[in-house]
Amino acid sequence: HASLGLIRQNQRDYAGAERSLARAIELNASYTMAYVWRGLGVWVADRIDVDIDWFRWITCVAFAMIAASKVFRRMWRPALKKLGVTAFATVQALGDGAEWIWNSVQGTLTGCIETLDVFHANQRVSQCAQAVFGDGTAEAKTAFERGRGLLLSDGWAGVCVWVAELLSVEDEALRERRRPATEKLLAYFAPHKERLAYRDLLSKGRA
């Protein structure tokens, strides 16, 4: 992780790229007892239209601290301003399902693009598929690919379609055995209905 001193040192480089680059933020959290490790990774990307690589990474800066979220998030705006970011509507915030992340984002980076990061989203789809069809089975793999495709193309609506498909079995006992896994999936995604616009984001060169 780069220190804030490094951010200051490279401030001119980041500010000089401001006009032509898209900005993104990735938030990750690893919980540790009463206080948590709060990591904020910041990167600036410029889209290039090639089949094997959507992005050319220009620079990557990260900082972290062990603190309560209300303390950690106070650093975000000053640090981003030092990077040359002045309009938060150009910022994309990526995070997992942790409530503290989105509370912090909404209170600190008002107006930014909020996205549930696709890694954790796909992880939840995979867990549901394996709970329904069994760990490591061919059926679970097929179900995961179907669920992932619907998630990426249609977001929340796609998740609902996939759940409906999983529950559309005639055997009532089988349907009820599947229901806990599908309800757990819906409970995870429900607070993030507006953070699942992957198809639109990818069409614009965003993650």
PDB file of C-alpha atoms in Angstrom:
ATOM      1  CA  HIS A   1       0.000   0.000   0.000  1.00  0.00           C
ATOM      2  CA  ALA A   2       1.258   3.435  -0.879  1.00  0.00           C
ATOM      3  CA  SER A   3       1.378   6.020   1.841  1.00  0.00           C
ATOM      4  CA  LEU A   4      -0.312   9.386   1.666  1.00  0.00           C
ATOM      5  CA  GLY A   5       3.201  10.772   1.244  1.00  0.00           C
ATOM      6  CA  LEU A   6       3.478   8.869  -2.023  1.00  0.00           C
ATOM      7  CA  ILE A   7       0.097  10.201  -3.075  1.00  0.00           C
ATOM      8  CA  ARG A   8       1.352  13.736  -2.477  1.00  0.00           C
ATOM      9  CA  GLN A   9       4.586  13.019  -4.289  1.00  0.00           C
ATOM     10  CA  ASN A  10       2.747  11.857  -7.396  1.00  0.00           C
ATOM     11  CA  GLN A  11      -0.087  14.364  -7.226  1.00  0.00           C
ATOM     12  CA  ARG A  12       0.983  16.219 -10.351  1.00  0.00           C
ATOM     13  CA  ASP A  13       1.095  13.047 -12.423  1.00  0.00           C
ATOM     14  CA  TYR A  14      -2.436  12.072 -11.456  1.00  0.00           C
ATOM     15  CA  ALA A  15      -3.867  15.553 -11.930  1.00  0.00           C
ATOM     16  CA  GLY A  16      -2.328  15.772 -15.392  1.00  0.00           C
ATOM     17  CA  ALA A  17      -4.270  12.716 -16.534  1.00  0.00           C
ATOM     18  CA  GLU A  18      -7.587  13.994 -15.212  1.00  0.00           C
ATOM     19  CA  ARG A  19      -9.162  15.114 -18.475  1.00  0.00           C
ATOM     20  CA  SER A  20      -8.844  11.844 -20.389  1.00  0.00           C
ATOM     21  CA  LEU A  21      -9.217   9.064 -17.842  1.00  0.00           C
ATOM     22  CA  ALA A  22     -12.065   7.273 -16.112  1.00  0.00           C
ATOM     23  CA  ARG A  23     -11.707   6.939 -12.365  1.00  0.00           C
ATOM     24  CA  ALA A  24     -12.552   4.042 -10.129  1.00  0.00           C
ATOM     25  CA  ILE A  25     -12.319   3.098  -6.482  1.00  0.00           C
ATOM     26  CA  GLU A  26     -12.269  -0.363  -5.002  1.00  0.00           C
ATOM     27  CA  LEU A  27     -13.159  -0.884  -1.384  1.00  0.00           C
ATOM     28  CA  ASN A  28     -12.298  -4.058   0.480  1.00  0.00           C
ATOM     29  CA  ALA A  29     -12.711  -4.994   4.120  1.00  0.00           C
ATOM     30  CA  SER A  30     -11.274  -7.738   6.290  1.00  0.00           C
ATOM     31  CA  TYR A  31     -12.855  -7.827   9.731  1.00  0.00           C
ATOM     32  CA  THR A  32     -10.735  -7.988  12.880  1.00  0.00           C
ATOM     33  CA  MET A  33     -12.458  -7.923  16.307  1.00  0.00           C
ATOM     34  CA  ALA A  34     -13.799  -4.539  17.404  1.00  0.00           C
ATOM     35  CA  TYR A  35     -11.733  -2.594  14.903  1.00  0.00           C
ATOM     36  CA  VAL A  36     -11.350  -3.582  11.287  1.00  0.00           C
ATOM     37  CA  TRP A  37      -8.727  -3.323   8.594  1.00  0.00           C
ATOM     38  CA  ARG A  38     -10.173  -0.867   6.144  1.00  0.00           C
ATOM     39  CA  GLY A  39      -8.406  -0.866   2.767  1.00  0.00           C
ATOM     40  CA  LEU A  40      -9.054   1.595  -0.025  1.00  0.00           C
ATOM     41  CA  GLY A  41      -7.518   0.860  -3.397  1.00  0.00           C
ATOM     42  CA  VAL A  42      -7.599   3.679  -5.931  1.00  0.00           C
ATOM     43  CA  TRP A  43      -6.829   3.292  -9.590  1.00  0.00           C
ATOM     44  CA  VAL A  44      -7.224   5.318 -12.760  1.00  0.00           C
ATOM     45  CA  ALA A  45      -7.899   3.480 -16.014  1.00  0.00           C
ATOM     46  CA  ASP A  46      -8.045   4.436 -19.670  1.00  0.00           C
ATOM     47  CA  ARG A  47     -10.143   2.193 -21.884  1.00  0.00           C
ATOM     48  CA  ILE A  48      -8.612   0.682 -24.997  1.00  0.00           C
ATOM     49  CA  ASP A  49     -10.634  -1.309 -27.520  1.00  0.00           C
ATOM     50  CA  VAL A  50      -8.847  -4.613 -27.813  1.00  0.00           C
ATOM     51  CA  ASP A  51     -10.270  -8.080 -27.370  1.00  0.00           C
ATOM     52  CA  ILE A  52      -7.848  -9.357 -24.746  1.00  0.00           C
ATOM     53  CA  ASP A  53      -7.486  -6.324 -22.515  1.00  0.00           C
ATOM     54  CA  TRP A  54     -10.204  -3.817 -21.701  1.00  0.00           C
ATOM     55  CA  PHE A  55      -7.981  -1.565 -19.672  1.00  0.00           C
ATOM     56  CA  ARG A  56      -4.538  -0.057 -19.770  1.00  0.00           C
ATOM     57  CA  TRP A  57      -3.700   0.640 -16.127  1.00  0.00           C
ATOM     58  CA  ILE A  58      -2.168   4.066 -15.768  1.00  0.00           C
ATOM     59  CA  THR A  59      -1.466   4.259 -12.065  1.00  0.00           C
ATOM     60  CA  CYS A  60      -2.457   2.475  -8.893  1.00  0.00           C
ATOM     61  CA  VAL A  61      -2.385   4.005  -5.430  1.00  0.00           C
ATOM     62  CA  ALA A  62      -3.684   2.472  -2.231  1.00  0.00           C
ATOM     63  CA  PHE A  63      -3.751   3.411   1.415  1.00  0.00           C
ATOM     64  CA  ALA A  64      -4.993   1.681   4.531  1.00  0.00           C
ATOM     65  CA  MET A  65      -5.374   2.125   8.251  1.00  0.00           C
ATOM     66  CA  ILE A  66      -6.668   0.204  11.240  1.00  0.00           C
ATOM     67  CA  ALA A  67      -9.610   2.273  12.415  1.00  0.00           C
ATOM     68  CA  ALA A  68     -13.355   2.410  12.714  1.00  0.00           C
ATOM     69  CA  SER A  69     -15.068   3.080   9.408  1.00  0.00           C
ATOM     70  CA  LYS A  70     -16.191   6.571  10.434  1.00  0.00           C
ATOM     71  CA  VAL A  71     -12.541   7.475  10.984  1.00  0.00           C
ATOM     72  CA  PHE A  72     -11.216   5.801   7.863  1.00  0.00           C
ATOM     73  CA  ARG A  73     -13.743   7.335   5.473  1.00  0.00           C
ATOM     74  CA  ARG A  74     -12.770  10.864   6.497  1.00  0.00           C
ATOM     75  CA  MET A  75      -9.562  10.328   4.531  1.00  0.00           C
ATOM     76  CA  TRP A  76     -11.281   9.514   1.228  1.00  0.00           C
ATOM     77  CA  ARG A  77     -12.262  12.941  -0.050  1.00  0.00           C
ATOM     78  CA  PRO A  78      -8.972  14.696   0.801  1.00  0.00           C
ATOM     79  CA  ALA A  79      -6.971  11.826  -0.710  1.00  0.00           C
ATOM     80  CA  LEU A  80      -9.047  11.798  -3.903  1.00  0.00           C
ATOM     81  CA  LYS A  81      -8.728  15.558  -4.263  1.00  0.00           C
ATOM     82  CA  LYS A  82      -4.961  15.173  -4.068  1.00  0.00           C
ATOM     83  CA  LEU A  83      -5.272  12.761  -6.988  1.00  0.00           C
ATOM     84  CA  GLY A  84      -7.065  15.438  -8.974  1.00  0.00           C
ATOM     85  CA  VAL A  85     -10.571  14.046  -8.585  1.00  0.00           C
ATOM     86  CA  THR A  86     -13.056  16.885  -8.133  1.00  0.00           C
ATOM     87  CA  ALA A  87     -16.310  15.483  -9.576  1.00  0.00           C
ATOM     88  CA  PHE A  88     -17.484  12.396  -7.705  1.00  0.00           C
ATOM     89  CA  ALA A  89     -19.966  11.620 -10.471  1.00  0.00           C
ATOM     90  CA  THR A  90     -16.916  10.336 -12.412  1.00  0.00           C
ATOM     91  CA  VAL A  91     -15.918   8.003  -9.576  1.00  0.00           C
ATOM     92  CA  GLN A  92     -16.975   4.367  -9.492  1.00  0.00           C
ATOM     93  CA  ALA A  93     -17.105   2.747  -6.059  1.00  0.00           C
ATOM     94  CA  LEU A  94     -16.785  -1.036  -6.000  1.00  0.00           C
ATOM     95  CA  GLY A  95     -17.364  -3.045  -2.857  1.00  0.00           C
ATOM     96  CA  ASP A  96     -18.698  -6.292  -1.458  1.00  0.00           C
ATOM     97  CA  GLY A  97     -21.970  -6.574   0.433  1.00  0.00           C
ATOM     98  CA  ALA A  98     -20.719  -5.057   3.697  1.00  0.00           C
ATOM     99  CA  GLU A  99     -23.155  -2.401   4.903  1.00  0.00           C
ATOM    100  CA  TRP A 100     -20.413  -0.150   6.300  1.00  0.00           C
ATOM    101  CA  ILE A 101     -18.911   0.264   2.831  1.00  0.00           C
ATOM    102  CA  TRP A 102     -22.078   1.579   1.232  1.00  0.00           C
ATOM    103  CA  ASN A 103     -23.007   3.751   4.208  1.00  0.00           C
ATOM    104  CA  SER A 104     -19.549   5.283   3.972  1.00  0.00           C
ATOM    105  CA  VAL A 105     -19.699   5.697   0.201  1.00  0.00           C
ATOM    106  CA  GLN A 106     -23.091   7.398   0.273  1.00  0.00           C
ATOM    107  CA  GLY A 107     -22.031   9.727   3.059  1.00  0.00           C
ATOM    108  CA  THR A 108     -18.641  10.596   1.617  1.00  0.00           C
ATOM    109  CA  LEU A 109     -18.690  10.185  -2.179  1.00  0.00           C
ATOM    110  CA  THR A 110     -22.178  11.455  -2.859  1.00  0.00           C
ATOM    111  CA  GLY A 111     -23.250  11.003  -6.457  1.00  0.00           C
ATOM    112  CA  CYS A 112     -20.650   8.418  -7.423  1.00  0.00           C
ATOM    113  CA  ILE A 113     -21.403   5.243  -9.392  1.00  0.00           C
ATOM    114  CA  GLU A 114     -21.979   2.393  -6.935  1.00  0.00           C
ATOM    115  CA  THR A 115     -21.255  -1.174  -8.046  1.00  0.00           C
ATOM    116  CA  LEU A 116     -21.314  -4.457  -6.166  1.00  0.00           C
ATOM    117  CA  ASP A 117     -18.022  -5.961  -7.235  1.00  0.00           C
ATOM    118  CA  VAL A 118     -18.496  -8.834  -9.641  1.00  0.00           C
ATOM    119  CA  PHE A 119     -16.119 -11.185  -7.815  1.00  0.00           C
ATOM    120  CA  HIS A 120     -18.269 -11.299  -4.683  1.00  0.00           C
ATOM    121  CA  ALA A 121     -21.460 -11.306  -6.753  1.00  0.00           C
ATOM    122  CA  ASN A 122     -20.304 -14.342  -8.721  1.00  0.00           C
ATOM    123  CA  GLN A 123     -19.132 -15.993  -5.516  1.00  0.00           C
ATOM    124  CA  ARG A 124     -22.664 -15.816  -4.118  1.00  0.00           C
ATOM    125  CA  VAL A 125     -24.138 -17.233  -7.330  1.00  0.00           C
ATOM    126  CA  SER A 126     -21.625 -20.094  -7.181  1.00  0.00           C
ATOM    127  CA  GLN A 127     -22.430 -20.833  -3.538  1.00  0.00           C
ATOM    128  CA  CYS A 128     -26.132 -21.012  -4.341  1.00  0.00           C
ATOM    129  CA  ALA A 129     -25.567 -23.313  -7.309  1.00  0.00           C
ATOM    130  CA  GLN A 130     -23.430 -25.670  -5.223  1.00  0.00           C
ATOM    131  CA  ALA A 131     -25.906 -25.655  -2.353  1.00  0.00           C
ATOM    132  CA  VAL A 132     -28.649 -26.687  -4.768  1.00  0.00           C
ATOM    133  CA  PHE A 133     -26.788 -29.198  -6.932  1.00  0.00           C
ATOM    134  CA  GLY A 134     -23.825 -30.269  -4.792  1.00  0.00           C
ATOM    135  CA  ASP A 135     -20.222 -29.105  -4.531  1.00  0.00           C
ATOM    136  CA  GLY A 136     -18.167 -29.656  -7.649  1.00  0.00           C
ATOM    137  CA  THR A 137     -20.903 -31.316  -9.690  1.00  0.00           C
ATOM    138  CA  ALA A 138     -21.436 -30.760 -13.396  1.00  0.00           C
ATOM    139  CA  GLU A 139     -24.982 -29.607 -12.637  1.00  0.00           C
ATOM    140  CA  ALA A 140     -23.653 -26.961 -10.239  1.00  0.00           C
ATOM    141  CA  LYS A 141     -21.220 -25.697 -12.876  1.00  0.00           C
ATOM    142  CA  THR A 142     -23.966 -25.460 -15.500  1.00  0.00           C
ATOM    143  CA  ALA A 143     -26.287 -23.697 -13.050  1.00  0.00           C
ATOM    144  CA  PHE A 144     -23.565 -21.250 -12.055  1.00  0.00           C
ATOM    145  CA  GLU A 145     -22.861 -20.324 -15.684  1.00  0.00           C
ATOM    146  CA  ARG A 146     -26.574 -19.751 -16.240  1.00  0.00           C
ATOM    147  CA  GLY A 147     -26.919 -17.645 -13.086  1.00  0.00           C
ATOM    148  CA  ARG A 148     -23.783 -15.634 -13.806  1.00  0.00           C
ATOM    149  CA  GLY A 149     -24.936 -14.894 -17.335  1.00  0.00           C
ATOM    150  CA  LEU A 150     -28.303 -13.622 -16.122  1.00  0.00           C
ATOM    151  CA  LEU A 151     -26.656 -11.537 -13.406  1.00  0.00           C
ATOM    152  CA  LEU A 152     -24.256  -9.855 -15.821  1.00  0.00           C
ATOM    153  CA  SER A 153     -26.867  -9.219 -18.486  1.00  0.00           C
ATOM    154  CA  ASP A 154     -29.897  -8.260 -16.392  1.00  0.00           C
ATOM    155  CA  GLY A 155     -28.711  -7.494 -12.876  1.00  0.00           C
ATOM    156  CA  TRP A 156     -31.351  -7.897 -10.150  1.00  0.00           C
ATOM    157  CA  ALA A 157     -33.991  -8.975 -12.640  1.00  0.00           C
ATOM    158  CA  GLY A 158     -31.626 -11.673 -13.879  1.00  0.00           C
ATOM    159  CA  VAL A 159     -31.070 -12.950 -10.344  1.00  0.00           C
ATOM    160  CA  CYS A 160     -34.836 -13.203  -9.866  1.00  0.00           C
ATOM    161  CA  VAL A 161     -35.236 -15.094 -13.160  1.00  0.00           C
ATOM    162  CA  TRP A 162     -32.536 -17.570 -12.138  1.00  0.00           C
ATOM    163  CA  VAL A 163     -34.105 -18.166  -8.733  1.00  0.00           C
ATOM    164  CA  ALA A 164     -37.485 -18.744 -10.383  1.00  0.00           C
ATOM    165  CA  GLU A 165     -35.864 -21.314 -12.670  1.00  0.00           C
ATOM    166  CA  LEU A 166     -34.242 -23.116  -9.738  1.00  0.00           C
ATOM    167  CA  LEU A 167     -37.586 -23.327  -7.949  1.00  0.00           C
ATOM    168  CA  SER A 168     -39.624 -24.345 -11.003  1.00  0.00           C
ATOM    169  CA  VAL A 169     -39.519 -28.068 -10.253  1.00  0.00           C
ATOM    170  CA  GLU A 170     -42.616 -30.194  -9.858  1.00  0.00           C
ATOM    171  CA  ASP A 171     -41.302 -32.106  -6.862  1.00  0.00           C
ATOM    172  CA  GLU A 172     -42.458 -29.996  -3.908  1.00  0.00           C
ATOM    173  CA  ALA A 173     -39.987 -31.577  -1.492  1.00  0.00           C
ATOM    174  CA  LEU A 174     -37.103 -30.827  -3.846  1.00  0.00           C
ATOM    175  CA  ARG A 175     -38.320 -27.273  -4.310  1.00  0.00           C
ATOM    176  CA  GLU A 176     -38.423 -26.709  -0.556  1.00  0.00           C
ATOM    177  CA  ARG A 177     -34.928 -28.142  -0.163  1.00  0.00           C
ATOM    178  CA  ARG A 178     -33.679 -25.577  -2.667  1.00  0.00           C
ATOM    179  CA  ARG A 179     -35.533 -22.666  -1.126  1.00  0.00           C
ATOM    180  CA  PRO A 180     -33.104 -21.807   1.745  1.00  0.00           C
ATOM    181  CA  ALA A 181     -30.219 -21.388  -0.711  1.00  0.00           C
ATOM    182  CA  THR A 182     -32.272 -19.214  -3.059  1.00  0.00           C
ATOM    183  CA  GLU A 183     -33.641 -17.089  -0.226  1.00  0.00           C
ATOM    184  CA  LYS A 184     -30.102 -16.541   1.052  1.00  0.00           C
ATOM    185  CA  LEU A 185     -29.065 -15.422  -2.423  1.00  0.00           C
ATOM    186  CA  LEU A 186     -31.963 -12.983  -2.747  1.00  0.00           C
ATOM    187  CA  ALA A 187     -31.293 -11.581   0.719  1.00  0.00           C
ATOM    188  CA  TYR A 188     -27.698 -10.852  -0.294  1.00  0.00           C
ATOM    189  CA  PHE A 189     -28.536  -9.107  -3.561  1.00  0.00           C
ATOM    190  CA  ALA A 190     -31.729  -7.283  -2.495  1.00  0.00           C
ATOM    191  CA  PRO A 191     -29.945  -4.293  -0.866  1.00  0.00           C
ATOM    192  CA  HIS A 192     -27.869  -3.868  -4.036  1.00  0.00           C
ATOM    193  CA  LYS A 193     -30.561  -3.798  -6.725  1.00  0.00           C
ATOM    194  CA  GLU A 194     -29.197  -0.545  -8.154  1.00  0.00           C
ATOM    195  CA  ARG A 195     -25.572  -1.696  -7.972  1.00  0.00           C
ATOM    196  CA  LEU A 196     -25.802  -4.527 -10.514  1.00  0.00           C
ATOM    197  CA  ALA A 197     -25.682  -2.644 -13.834  1.00  0.00           C
ATOM    198  CA  TYR A 198     -22.807  -4.732 -15.184  1.00  0.00           C
ATOM    199  CA  ARG A 199     -23.914  -4.824 -18.813  1.00  0.00           C
ATOM    200  CA  ASP A 200     -24.205  -1.047 -19.020  1.00  0.00           C
ATOM    201  CA  LEU A 201     -20.901  -0.519 -17.202  1.00  0.00           C
ATOM    202  CA  LEU A 202     -19.026  -2.976 -19.414  1.00  0.00           C
ATOM    203  CA  SER A 203     -20.432  -1.311 -22.526  1.00  0.00           C
ATOM    204  CA  LYS A 204     -18.844   1.916 -21.288  1.00  0.00           C
ATOM    205  CA  GLY A 205     -15.511   0.278 -20.511  1.00  0.00           C
ATOM    206  CA  ARG A 206     -16.011   0.086 -16.756  1.00  0.00           C
ATOM    207  CA  ALA A 207     -15.637  -2.979 -14.555  1.00  0.00           C
TER     208      ALA A 207
END
